[in-house]
Amino acid sequence: EAGVVQSPRYKIIEKKQPVAFWCNPISGHNTLYWYRQNLGQGPELLIRYENEEAVDDSQLPKDRFSAERLKGVDSTLKIQPAELGDSAVYLCASSPGRINIYNEQFFGPGTRLTVL
Amino acid sequence: QQPVQSPQAVILREGEDAVINCSSSKALYSVHWYRQKHGEAPVFLMILLKGGEQKGHEKISASFNEKKQQSSLYLTASQLSYSGTYFCGTGLVSSNTGKLIFGQGTTLQVKP
Protein backbone atom coordinates (compact mmCIF):
# COMPACT_ATOMS: atom_id res chain seq x y z
CA GLU A 1 0.00 0.00 0.00
CA ALA A 2 1.43 3.36 -1.01
CA GLY A 3 1.87 5.87 1.78
CA VAL A 4 1.11 9.56 1.91
CA VAL A 5 3.00 11.34 -0.86
CA GLN A 6 4.19 14.91 -0.55
CA SER A 7 6.09 17.16 -2.90
CA PRO A 8 8.41 18.88 -3.04
CA ARG A 9 10.53 17.45 -0.23
CA TYR A 10 12.56 20.61 0.10
CA LYS A 11 11.90 24.20 -0.91
CA ILE A 12 14.04 27.31 -0.49
CA ILE A 13 12.51 30.67 -1.32
CA GLU A 14 13.04 34.31 -0.55
CA LYS A 15 10.60 36.13 1.68
CA LYS A 16 7.53 37.59 0.00
CA GLN A 17 7.57 34.86 -2.65
CA PRO A 18 4.66 32.42 -2.97
CA VAL A 19 5.05 28.69 -2.37
CA ALA A 20 2.79 25.66 -2.71
CA PHE A 21 2.90 22.17 -1.25
CA TRP A 22 1.11 19.15 -2.62
CA CYS A 23 -0.18 16.06 -0.82
CA ASN A 24 -1.70 12.83 -2.05
CA PRO A 25 -3.21 10.83 0.84
CA ILE A 26 -3.57 7.07 1.13
CA SER A 27 -6.26 5.82 -1.18
CA GLY A 28 -9.64 5.68 0.50
CA HIS A 29 -8.74 7.92 3.43
CA ASN A 30 -11.48 10.48 3.95
CA THR A 31 -9.63 12.73 6.34
CA LEU A 32 -6.63 14.81 5.42
CA TYR A 33 -4.56 17.02 7.71
CA TRP A 34 -1.95 19.69 7.16
CA TYR A 35 0.46 20.29 10.04
CA ARG A 36 3.35 22.65 10.57
CA GLN A 37 6.28 21.38 12.60
CA ASN A 38 8.83 23.87 13.87
CA LEU A 39 12.28 22.67 14.81
CA GLY A 40 12.23 20.75 18.08
CA GLN A 41 8.45 20.91 18.39
CA GLY A 42 5.49 18.66 17.83
CA PRO A 43 3.22 18.98 14.80
CA GLU A 44 0.68 21.80 14.96
CA LEU A 45 -2.57 21.39 13.05
CA LEU A 46 -3.22 23.97 10.35
CA ILE A 47 -6.31 22.52 8.67
CA ARG A 48 -8.30 19.31 8.56
CA TYR A 49 -10.50 18.09 5.73
CA GLU A 50 -13.32 15.56 5.74
CA ASN A 51 -13.49 14.64 2.06
CA GLU A 52 -13.49 18.04 0.32
CA GLU A 53 -14.83 20.03 3.28
CA ALA A 54 -12.52 21.95 5.60
CA VAL A 55 -13.90 21.11 9.05
CA ASP A 56 -11.22 22.71 11.21
CA ASP A 57 -9.12 25.61 9.92
CA SER A 58 -8.98 27.63 13.11
CA GLN A 59 -5.17 27.50 13.22
CA LEU A 60 -4.64 28.47 9.58
CA PRO A 61 -3.29 32.05 9.18
CA LYS A 62 -5.85 33.01 6.60
CA ASP A 63 -4.22 36.26 5.60
CA ARG A 64 -1.43 34.40 3.83
CA PHE A 65 -2.25 30.70 3.91
CA SER A 66 -4.82 28.90 1.79
CA ALA A 67 -5.64 25.28 1.15
CA GLU A 68 -7.86 23.25 -1.06
CA ARG A 69 -8.83 19.64 -1.50
CA LEU A 70 -10.63 19.36 -4.77
CA LYS A 71 -12.62 16.16 -5.34
CA GLY A 72 -11.75 15.04 -1.84
CA VAL A 73 -8.48 13.40 -2.80
CA ASP A 74 -5.21 15.29 -3.08
CA SER A 75 -4.64 18.66 -1.50
CA THR A 76 -2.58 21.80 -1.94
CA LEU A 77 -1.40 24.19 0.75
CA LYS A 78 -0.26 27.62 -0.37
CA ILE A 79 1.55 30.48 1.32
CA GLN A 80 1.50 33.91 -0.28
CA PRO A 81 3.57 35.84 0.56
CA ALA A 82 5.99 33.79 2.63
CA GLU A 83 7.62 35.27 5.72
CA LEU A 84 10.82 34.30 7.52
CA GLY A 85 8.79 32.76 10.34
CA ASP A 86 7.16 30.31 7.94
CA SER A 87 10.34 28.25 7.78
CA ALA A 88 9.31 24.82 9.06
CA VAL A 89 8.43 21.31 7.96
CA TYR A 90 4.91 21.04 6.54
CA LEU A 91 3.45 17.60 7.15
CA CYS A 92 0.45 16.08 5.49
CA ALA A 93 -1.38 13.18 7.12
CA SER A 94 -4.45 11.11 6.35
CA SER A 95 -6.68 8.75 8.25
CA PRO A 96 -9.58 6.45 7.38
CA GLY A 97 -13.11 7.16 8.51
CA ARG A 98 -14.54 10.23 10.13
CA ILE A 99 -14.27 9.58 13.86
CA ASN A 100 -10.67 10.55 13.98
CA ILE A 101 -9.94 10.07 17.62
CA TYR A 102 -10.27 6.34 17.01
CA ASN A 103 -7.99 6.17 14.01
CA GLU A 104 -4.28 6.54 13.61
CA GLN A 105 -2.91 9.19 11.31
CA PHE A 106 -0.52 8.25 8.53
CA PHE A 107 2.02 10.97 7.90
CA GLY A 108 3.87 11.87 4.76
CA PRO A 109 7.60 12.68 4.75
CA GLY A 110 6.93 16.41 4.83
CA THR A 111 8.17 19.43 2.92
CA ARG A 112 11.00 21.34 4.54
CA LEU A 113 10.52 25.03 3.75
CA THR A 114 13.33 27.53 4.19
CA VAL A 115 12.49 31.20 3.77
CA LEU A 116 15.51 33.46 3.28
CA GLN B 1 -3.63 23.34 26.02
CA GLN B 2 -0.46 21.71 24.76
CA PRO B 3 0.31 18.55 26.75
CA VAL B 4 3.57 18.41 28.65
CA GLN B 5 5.92 15.53 28.01
CA SER B 6 8.62 14.33 30.37
CA PRO B 7 11.46 13.78 30.31
CA GLN B 8 12.55 16.02 27.44
CA ALA B 9 15.38 13.66 26.59
CA VAL B 10 16.69 10.31 27.71
CA ILE B 11 19.74 8.23 26.85
CA LEU B 12 19.66 4.47 27.30
CA ARG B 13 21.85 1.49 26.70
CA GLU B 14 20.42 -1.36 24.67
CA GLY B 15 18.25 -3.57 26.83
CA GLU B 16 17.35 -0.86 29.33
CA ASP B 17 13.82 0.35 29.99
CA ALA B 18 12.30 3.82 29.75
CA VAL B 19 9.02 5.53 30.54
CA ILE B 20 7.78 8.62 28.72
CA ASN B 21 4.99 10.64 30.26
CA CYS B 22 2.36 12.93 28.77
CA SER B 23 0.26 15.18 30.95
CA SER B 24 -2.63 17.49 30.09
CA SER B 25 -4.42 20.22 32.03
CA LYS B 26 -7.62 19.46 30.08
CA ALA B 27 -9.96 16.49 30.24
CA LEU B 28 -8.84 13.95 27.66
CA TYR B 29 -10.80 11.57 25.50
CA SER B 30 -7.84 10.03 23.74
CA VAL B 31 -4.08 9.91 23.67
CA HIS B 32 -2.09 9.02 20.56
CA TRP B 33 1.60 8.14 20.55
CA TYR B 34 3.92 8.57 17.56
CA ARG B 35 7.64 8.13 16.99
CA GLN B 36 9.60 10.29 14.57
CA LYS B 37 13.12 9.61 13.43
CA HIS B 38 15.25 12.49 12.25
CA GLY B 39 14.11 13.75 8.86
CA GLU B 40 11.30 11.20 8.62
CA ALA B 41 7.55 11.14 9.05
CA PRO B 42 5.99 10.45 12.45
CA VAL B 43 4.91 6.82 12.73
CA PHE B 44 1.90 5.63 14.69
CA LEU B 45 2.53 3.59 17.84
CA MET B 46 -0.67 3.50 19.90
CA ILE B 47 -4.06 5.02 20.66
CA LEU B 48 -5.54 4.96 24.15
CA LEU B 49 -9.17 5.94 24.67
CA LYS B 50 -11.17 6.98 27.69
CA GLY B 51 -12.84 3.88 28.98
CA GLY B 52 -9.85 1.64 28.47
CA GLU B 53 -9.85 0.75 24.79
CA GLN B 54 -6.41 0.57 23.20
CA LYS B 55 -5.16 0.10 19.69
CA GLY B 56 -1.58 -0.24 18.61
CA HIS B 57 1.50 -2.32 18.01
CA GLU B 58 1.91 -5.51 20.02
CA LYS B 59 5.36 -4.65 21.29
CA ILE B 60 4.33 -1.24 22.58
CA SER B 61 2.86 -0.79 26.02
CA ALA B 62 1.12 2.29 27.39
CA SER B 63 -1.33 3.42 30.02
CA PHE B 64 -3.94 6.16 30.34
CA ASN B 65 -4.89 7.54 33.74
CA GLU B 66 -8.23 9.25 33.11
CA LYS B 67 -8.41 10.83 36.56
CA LYS B 68 -5.02 12.50 36.22
CA GLN B 69 -5.25 13.16 32.46
CA GLN B 70 -1.93 11.46 32.02
CA SER B 71 -0.54 8.80 29.75
CA SER B 72 2.70 6.87 29.94
CA LEU B 73 4.54 5.00 27.20
CA TYR B 74 6.65 2.05 28.35
CA LEU B 75 9.68 1.04 26.33
CA THR B 76 11.13 -2.20 27.63
CA ALA B 77 14.33 -3.98 26.61
CA SER B 78 15.13 -1.07 24.33
CA GLN B 79 16.71 -1.64 20.93
CA LEU B 80 18.76 0.69 18.77
CA SER B 81 15.73 1.08 16.50
CA TYR B 82 13.78 2.70 19.35
CA SER B 83 15.85 5.87 18.98
CA GLY B 84 13.87 8.90 17.87
CA THR B 85 11.53 11.55 19.16
CA TYR B 86 8.29 10.43 20.76
CA PHE B 87 5.21 12.64 20.59
CA CYS B 88 1.92 12.31 22.36
CA GLY B 89 -1.16 13.79 20.74
CA THR B 90 -4.16 14.49 22.93
CA GLY B 91 -7.82 14.57 21.98
CA LEU B 92 -9.88 16.75 24.29
CA VAL B 93 -13.29 15.85 25.71
CA SER B 94 -14.38 19.41 24.93
CA SER B 95 -13.50 19.04 21.26
CA ASN B 96 -15.78 17.23 18.84
CA THR B 97 -13.55 17.76 15.83
CA GLY B 98 -11.12 14.95 16.44
CA LYS B 99 -8.27 17.45 16.62
CA LEU B 100 -5.06 16.28 18.25
CA ILE B 101 -2.77 18.61 20.16
CA PHE B 102 0.78 17.33 20.19
CA GLY B 103 3.33 17.69 22.95
CA GLN B 104 6.80 19.06 22.41
CA GLY B 105 8.35 15.60 22.16
CA THR B 106 10.75 13.38 24.09
CA THR B 107 14.02 12.50 22.43
CA LEU B 108 15.22 8.98 23.09
CA GLN B 109 18.72 7.81 22.21
CA VAL B 110 19.61 4.16 22.58
CA LYS B 111 23.31 3.38 22.56
CA PRO B 112 24.96 -0.01 21.97
Coordinates of N, CA, C and O in Angstrom, one line a residue, chain B residues 57-109:
Chain B
H57 N 0.6 -1.2 18.3 CA 1.5 -2.3 18.0 C 1.7 -3.2 19.2 O 1.7 -2.8 20.4
E58 N 1.8 -4.5 18.9 CA 1.9 -5.5 20.0 C 3.1 -5.3 21.0 O 3.0 -5.5 22.2
K59 N 4.2 -4.8 20.4 CA 5.4 -4.7 21.3 C 5.4 -3.3 22.1 O 6.3 -3.1 22.8
I60 N 4.4 -2.5 21.9 CA 4.3 -1.2 22.6 C 3.3 -1.3 23.7 O 2.2 -1.9 23.6
S61 N 3.7 -0.8 24.8 CA 2.9 -0.8 26.0 C 2.7 0.6 26.5 O 3.6 1.4 26.6
A62 N 1.4 0.9 26.9 CA 1.1 2.3 27.4 C -0.1 2.2 28.3 O -0.8 1.3 28.3
S63 N -0.2 3.3 29.1 CA -1.3 3.4 30.0 C -2.0 4.8 29.9 O -1.3 5.8 29.4
F64 N -3.2 4.9 30.4 CA -3.9 6.2 30.3 C -4.7 6.3 31.7 O -5.6 5.5 32.0
N65 N -4.3 7.3 32.5 CA -4.9 7.5 33.7 C -5.9 8.7 33.5 O -5.6 9.8 33.4
E66 N -7.2 8.3 33.4 CA -8.2 9.2 33.1 C -8.4 10.3 34.2 O -8.8 11.4 33.9
K67 N -8.2 9.9 35.4 CA -8.4 10.8 36.6 C -7.4 11.9 36.6 O -7.6 13.1 36.9
K68 N -6.1 11.5 36.2 CA -5.0 12.5 36.2 C -4.8 13.1 34.9 O -3.9 14.0 34.7
Q69 N -5.5 12.7 33.8 CA -5.3 13.2 32.5 C -3.8 13.0 32.1 O -3.1 13.9 31.5
Q70 N -3.3 11.8 32.3 CA -1.9 11.5 32.0 C -1.8 10.1 31.3 O -2.6 9.2 31.5
S71 N -0.8 10.1 30.4 CA -0.5 8.8 29.8 C 1.0 8.5 29.8 O 1.8 9.5 29.9
S72 N 1.3 7.3 29.9 CA 2.7 6.9 29.9 C 3.0 5.8 28.9 O 2.1 4.9 28.7
L73 N 4.1 6.0 28.2 CA 4.5 5.0 27.2 C 5.7 4.2 27.8 O 6.7 4.8 28.3
Y74 N 5.6 2.9 27.7 CA 6.6 2.1 28.3 C 7.5 1.4 27.3 O 6.9 0.7 26.4
L75 N 8.8 1.6 27.3 CA 9.7 1.0 26.3 C 10.6 0.1 27.1 O 11.4 0.5 27.9
T76 N 10.4 -1.2 26.9 CA 11.1 -2.2 27.6 C 12.2 -2.9 26.7 O 11.9 -3.0 25.5
A77 N 13.2 -3.3 27.3 CA 14.3 -4.0 26.6 C 14.6 -3.2 25.3 O 14.5 -3.8 24.2
S78 N 15.0 -2.0 25.5 CA 15.1 -1.1 24.3 C 16.1 -1.6 23.3 O 17.1 -2.2 23.6
Q79 N 15.8 -1.3 22.1 CA 16.7 -1.6 20.9 C 17.2 -0.4 20.3 O 16.6 0.7 20.4
L80 N 18.2 -0.5 19.5 CA 18.8 0.7 18.8 C 17.7 1.4 17.9 O 17.6 2.6 17.8
S81 N 16.8 0.6 17.4 CA 15.7 1.1 16.5 C 14.7 1.9 17.3 O 13.9 2.6 16.6
Y82 N 14.7 1.9 18.6 CA 13.8 2.7 19.3 C 14.2 4.2 19.4 O 13.4 5.0 19.8
S83 N 15.4 4.5 19.0 CA 15.9 5.9 19.0 C 15.0 6.8 18.1 O 14.5 6.3 17.1
G84 N 14.7 7.9 18.6 CA 13.9 8.9 17.9 C 13.2 9.8 18.8 O 13.5 9.8 20.0
T85 N 12.3 10.6 18.3 CA 11.5 11.6 19.2 C 10.1 11.0 19.3 O 9.5 10.7 18.3
Y86 N 9.6 11.0 20.5 CA 8.3 10.4 20.8 C 7.3 11.6 21.1 O 7.7 12.5 21.9
F87 N 6.2 11.6 20.4 CA 5.2 12.6 20.6 C 3.9 12.0 21.1 O 3.5 11.0 20.6
C88 N 3.3 12.7 22.0 CA 1.9 12.3 22.4 C 1.0 13.3 21.7 O 1.4 14.5 21.7
G89 N -0.1 12.9 21.3 CA -1.2 13.8 20.7 C -2.4 13.6 21.5 O -2.9 12.4 21.7
T90 N -3.0 14.6 22.0 CA -4.2 14.5 22.9 C -5.4 15.0 22.3 O -5.5 16.0 21.6
G91 N -6.5 14.2 22.4 CA -7.8 14.6 22.0 C -8.7 15.0 23.2 O -8.8 14.2 24.1
L92 N -9.2 16.2 23.1 CA -9.9 16.7 24.3 C -11.3 16.3 24.3 O -12.0 16.2 23.3
V93 N -11.9 16.1 25.5 CA -13.3 15.9 25.7 C -14.1 17.0 25.2 O -15.2 16.8 24.6
S94 N -13.6 18.2 25.3 CA -14.4 19.4 24.9 C -14.4 19.6 23.4 O -15.2 20.4 22.9
S95 N -13.6 18.9 22.7 CA -13.5 19.0 21.3 C -14.2 17.9 20.5 O -14.0 16.8 20.8
N96 N -15.1 18.3 19.6 CA -15.8 17.2 18.8 C -15.3 17.1 17.4 O -15.9 16.6 16.5
T97 N -14.1 17.7 17.2 CA -13.6 17.8 15.8 C -12.5 16.7 15.6 O -12.1 16.5 14.5
G98 N -12.1 15.9 16.6 CA -11.1 14.9 16.4 C -9.7 15.5 16.4 O -8.8 14.8 16.0
K99 N -9.6 16.8 16.7 CA -8.3 17.4 16.6 C -7.3 16.9 17.7 O -7.7 16.7 18.8
L100 N -6.1 16.7 17.3 CA -5.1 16.3 18.3 C -4.1 17.5 18.5 O -3.8 18.2 17.6
I101 N -3.8 17.6 19.8 CA -2.8 18.6 20.2 C -1.5 17.8 20.6 O -1.6 17.0 21.5
F102 N -0.4 18.1 19.9 CA 0.8 17.3 20.2 C 1.7 18.0 21.2 O 1.7 19.2 21.3
G103 N 2.3 17.2 22.0 CA 3.3 17.7 23.0 C 4.6 18.1 22.2 O 4.7 17.9 21.0
Q104 N 5.6 18.5 23.0 CA 6.8 19.1 22.4 C 7.8 18.0 22.1 O 8.8 18.2 21.4
G105 N 7.5 16.7 22.5 CA 8.4 15.6 22.2 C 9.3 15.2 23.2 O 9.8 16.0 24.0
T106 N 9.7 13.9 23.2 CA 10.8 13.4 24.1 C 11.7 12.7 23.2 O 11.4 11.8 22.5
T107 N 13.0 13.1 23.3 CA 14.0 12.5 22.4 C 14.7 11.3 23.2 O 15.2 11.5 24.3
L108 N 14.6 10.2 22.5 CA 15.2 9.0 23.1 C 16.4 8.6 22.2 O 16.3 8.4 21.0
Q109 N 17.5 8.3 22.9 CA 18.7 7.8 22.2 C 19.1 6.5 22.9 O 19.4 6.5 24.1

